[in-house]
Amino acid sequence: MEFAEVVRKRRMVRTYDPDRPVSPEIVDKIVKHGLRAPSAGFSQGWGFLVLTEQKDRDLYWAVTTGGDAEPVWRGDWLTRMRIAPVIIVCLANKSAYLDRYAQPDKGWTDKSEKHWPVPYWDIDTGFAALLMHLSAVDEGLGSCFFGIPVETTLSFKDAFGVPEEFNPIGTLTVGYKAADKKSPSLKRGHRPVDEVVHHGRWAAPQ
């Protein structure tokens, strides 16, 4: 597709075709596109857990939803999302950035977070997730980005052997789109451009 078409077609897809697996070649292509994302100091402080086997996907849903007894999430959307044949968990490693910027060409030797106006380790991992999301659209697939509930994060990390320094910023489901339901939030509509885009100055002086 042309890039403009990819952007125009991009949306969060929550319903997938259970009879159409995604080939390993396409999964590999999507993930590698994510690795082309920018990162501060070329720190590349990210990690991606790719789950394509049924048992691994089942485990993911079990540990991140709280199980059947006391589910953290409820709703039809979750039932539909579970069908996705590919799950990509995006994780950020803050220490990679603190270490990188303590090197001679950067010079923040104290490794303090106070130098950082925002957590670039999370932002950069989000950039990578967006490239994967757009790559899925370009391949004719659907994709959805969502977070892991805070109360299930440790269970998730324990279940999949995730090192302590890596923290999940969100998950992508990927698969061939089936008849999907639009999110009711879309009724809000896009905010007018002149409300959110400001040229030269945010507002005229009072």
Coordinates of C-alpha atoms in Angstrom, one line a residue:
M1 CA 0.0 0.0 0.0
E2 CA 0.9 3.6 -0.3
F3 CA 1.9 5.0 3.1
A4 CA -1.1 7.4 3.2
E5 CA -3.4 4.5 2.6
V6 CA -1.8 2.5 5.5
V7 CA -2.4 5.5 7.8
R8 CA -6.0 5.9 6.6
K9 CA -6.8 2.2 7.1
R10 CA -5.2 2.0 10.5
R11 CA -7.5 1.2 13.4
M12 CA -7.6 -1.1 16.4
V13 CA -9.0 -4.4 15.3
R14 CA -10.4 -6.7 18.0
T15 CA -12.0 -9.5 16.0
Y16 CA -9.8 -12.0 14.0
D17 CA -10.4 -14.9 11.6
P18 CA -9.6 -18.1 13.5
D19 CA -9.1 -20.1 10.3
R20 CA -6.4 -17.9 8.8
P21 CA -3.0 -18.2 10.5
V22 CA -0.3 -15.6 9.9
S23 CA 2.8 -17.0 8.2
P24 CA 6.1 -17.0 10.1
E25 CA 7.6 -14.9 7.3
I26 CA 5.1 -12.2 7.8
V27 CA 5.4 -12.2 11.6
D28 CA 9.2 -11.9 11.2
K29 CA 8.8 -9.0 8.8
I30 CA 6.5 -7.1 11.1
V31 CA 8.8 -7.5 14.1
K32 CA 11.9 -6.5 12.1
H33 CA 10.2 -3.4 10.9
G34 CA 9.6 -2.5 14.6
L35 CA 13.4 -2.7 15.1
R36 CA 13.8 0.2 12.7
A37 CA 12.2 2.6 15.2
P38 CA 14.3 5.5 16.5
S39 CA 15.7 5.4 20.0
A40 CA 17.5 8.0 22.2
G41 CA 21.3 7.5 21.9
F42 CA 20.5 4.5 19.8
S43 CA 20.0 2.7 23.1
Q44 CA 17.5 0.3 21.7
G45 CA 16.3 -0.5 25.2
W46 CA 13.4 -2.7 24.2
G47 CA 12.5 -6.3 24.0
F48 CA 9.6 -8.2 22.2
L49 CA 8.0 -11.4 23.3
V50 CA 6.4 -13.0 20.2
L51 CA 3.7 -15.7 21.0
T52 CA 2.4 -17.8 18.1
E53 CA 1.9 -21.2 19.7
Q54 CA -1.6 -21.9 21.1
K55 CA -0.3 -22.9 24.5
D56 CA 1.7 -19.7 24.8
R57 CA -1.2 -17.5 23.8
D58 CA -3.5 -19.4 26.2
L59 CA -0.9 -18.8 29.0
Y60 CA -0.7 -15.1 28.2
W61 CA -4.5 -14.7 28.4
A62 CA -4.6 -16.7 31.6
V63 CA -2.0 -14.7 33.5
T64 CA -3.0 -11.3 32.2
T65 CA -6.8 -11.5 32.8
G66 CA -6.8 -13.0 36.3
G67 CA -8.2 -16.3 35.2
D68 CA -11.9 -17.3 35.1
A69 CA -12.5 -17.1 38.9
E70 CA -11.8 -13.3 39.3
P71 CA -11.3 -11.9 35.8
V72 CA -9.5 -8.5 35.6
W73 CA -11.2 -7.7 32.2
R74 CA -14.7 -8.6 31.1
G75 CA -16.6 -8.1 27.9
D76 CA -17.2 -9.4 24.4
W77 CA -14.1 -7.6 23.1
L78 CA -11.9 -9.9 25.2
T79 CA -13.5 -13.0 23.9
R80 CA -12.9 -11.8 20.3
M81 CA -9.3 -10.8 21.0
R82 CA -8.4 -14.2 22.3
I83 CA -8.7 -15.6 18.8
A84 CA -5.7 -13.5 17.5
P85 CA -3.1 -16.0 16.2
V86 CA -0.2 -13.6 17.1
I87 CA 0.6 -11.8 20.3
I88 CA 3.6 -9.4 20.5
V89 CA 4.4 -8.1 24.0
C90 CA 6.4 -4.9 23.9
L91 CA 8.8 -4.3 26.8
A92 CA 11.0 -1.4 27.8
N93 CA 14.4 -1.5 29.6
K94 CA 15.1 1.7 31.5
S95 CA 18.5 0.6 32.6
A96 CA 19.7 0.4 29.0
Y97 CA 19.1 4.2 28.7
L98 CA 20.6 5.1 32.0
D99 CA 23.7 3.1 31.2
R100 CA 23.9 4.5 27.6
Y101 CA 23.8 8.1 28.7
A102 CA 26.5 7.5 31.3
Q103 CA 29.0 6.7 28.5
P104 CA 31.7 9.2 27.5
D105 CA 29.9 10.6 24.5
K106 CA 26.8 11.4 26.6
G107 CA 28.3 12.1 30.0
W108 CA 25.5 11.8 32.5
T109 CA 27.7 9.7 34.8
D110 CA 25.3 9.6 37.8
K111 CA 22.7 7.6 35.8
S112 CA 19.9 9.6 37.4
E113 CA 16.4 9.7 35.9
K114 CA 16.2 13.4 36.7
H115 CA 17.9 14.2 33.4
W116 CA 15.0 12.7 31.5
P117 CA 12.0 15.0 30.9
V118 CA 10.0 12.0 29.9
P119 CA 10.6 8.2 30.0
Y120 CA 12.2 7.8 26.5
W121 CA 12.5 4.0 27.1
D122 CA 8.7 3.8 27.0
I123 CA 8.4 6.3 24.2
D124 CA 10.9 4.5 22.0
T125 CA 9.3 1.1 22.6
G126 CA 5.9 2.7 21.7
F127 CA 7.5 3.9 18.4
A128 CA 8.5 0.3 17.7
A129 CA 5.0 -0.9 18.5
L130 CA 3.5 1.6 16.1
L131 CA 5.8 0.5 13.3
M132 CA 4.7 -3.1 13.9
H133 CA 1.0 -2.0 14.0
L134 CA 1.4 -0.1 10.7
S135 CA 3.4 -3.0 9.1
A136 CA 0.5 -5.4 10.0
V137 CA -1.9 -3.1 8.1
D138 CA 0.4 -2.9 5.2
E139 CA 0.3 -6.8 5.0
G140 CA -3.5 -6.8 4.9
L141 CA -3.8 -7.7 8.6
G142 CA -5.6 -6.3 11.6
S143 CA -3.9 -5.3 14.9
C144 CA -4.7 -3.9 18.3
F145 CA -2.5 -2.3 20.9
F146 CA -3.5 -2.5 24.6
G147 CA -2.0 -2.6 28.0
I148 CA -1.4 -5.3 30.5
P149 CA -3.3 -4.7 33.8
V150 CA -0.9 -3.5 36.5
E151 CA -2.1 -6.1 38.9
T152 CA -1.1 -8.9 36.5
T153 CA 2.3 -7.6 35.4
L154 CA 4.3 -9.7 37.9
S155 CA 2.3 -12.8 37.0
F156 CA 3.0 -12.2 33.3
K157 CA 6.7 -11.7 33.9
D158 CA 7.0 -14.8 36.1
A159 CA 5.1 -17.0 33.6
F160 CA 7.3 -16.1 30.7
G161 CA 10.7 -15.7 32.4
V162 CA 10.9 -11.9 31.6
P163 CA 14.0 -10.4 33.2
E164 CA 13.4 -7.9 36.0
E165 CA 14.7 -4.9 34.1
F166 CA 12.1 -5.3 31.3
N167 CA 8.6 -3.9 31.8
P168 CA 5.7 -4.3 29.4
I169 CA 4.3 -1.1 28.0
G170 CA 1.7 -2.9 26.0
T171 CA 0.7 -5.8 23.7
L172 CA -0.2 -6.1 20.0
T173 CA -2.6 -8.7 18.8
V174 CA -2.2 -9.5 15.1
G175 CA -4.2 -11.5 12.7
Y176 CA -6.5 -11.5 9.6
K177 CA -9.5 -9.3 10.4
A178 CA -13.0 -10.8 10.7
A179 CA -16.3 -9.0 10.9
D180 CA -15.3 -6.5 13.6
K181 CA -17.3 -4.3 16.0
K182 CA -16.4 -0.6 16.1
S183 CA -15.4 0.8 19.5
P184 CA -18.2 2.9 20.9
S185 CA -15.5 5.5 21.7
L186 CA -15.3 6.3 18.0
K187 CA -18.6 8.2 18.4
R188 CA -16.5 10.9 20.0
G189 CA -15.1 11.7 16.6
H190 CA -11.8 13.3 15.7
R191 CA -11.1 16.6 17.4
P192 CA -11.0 19.5 15.0
V193 CA -7.5 20.2 13.6
D194 CA -7.5 23.8 14.7
E195 CA -8.1 22.7 18.3
V196 CA -5.0 20.5 18.4
V197 CA -2.6 21.9 15.9
H198 CA -1.0 25.3 16.6
H199 CA 1.3 27.1 14.2
G200 CA 3.9 29.5 15.4
R201 CA 2.3 30.0 18.8
W202 CA -0.3 28.3 20.9
A203 CA -2.4 31.3 21.5
A204 CA -2.3 35.1 20.9
P205 CA -0.9 37.2 23.8
Q206 CA -3.6 38.5 26.1

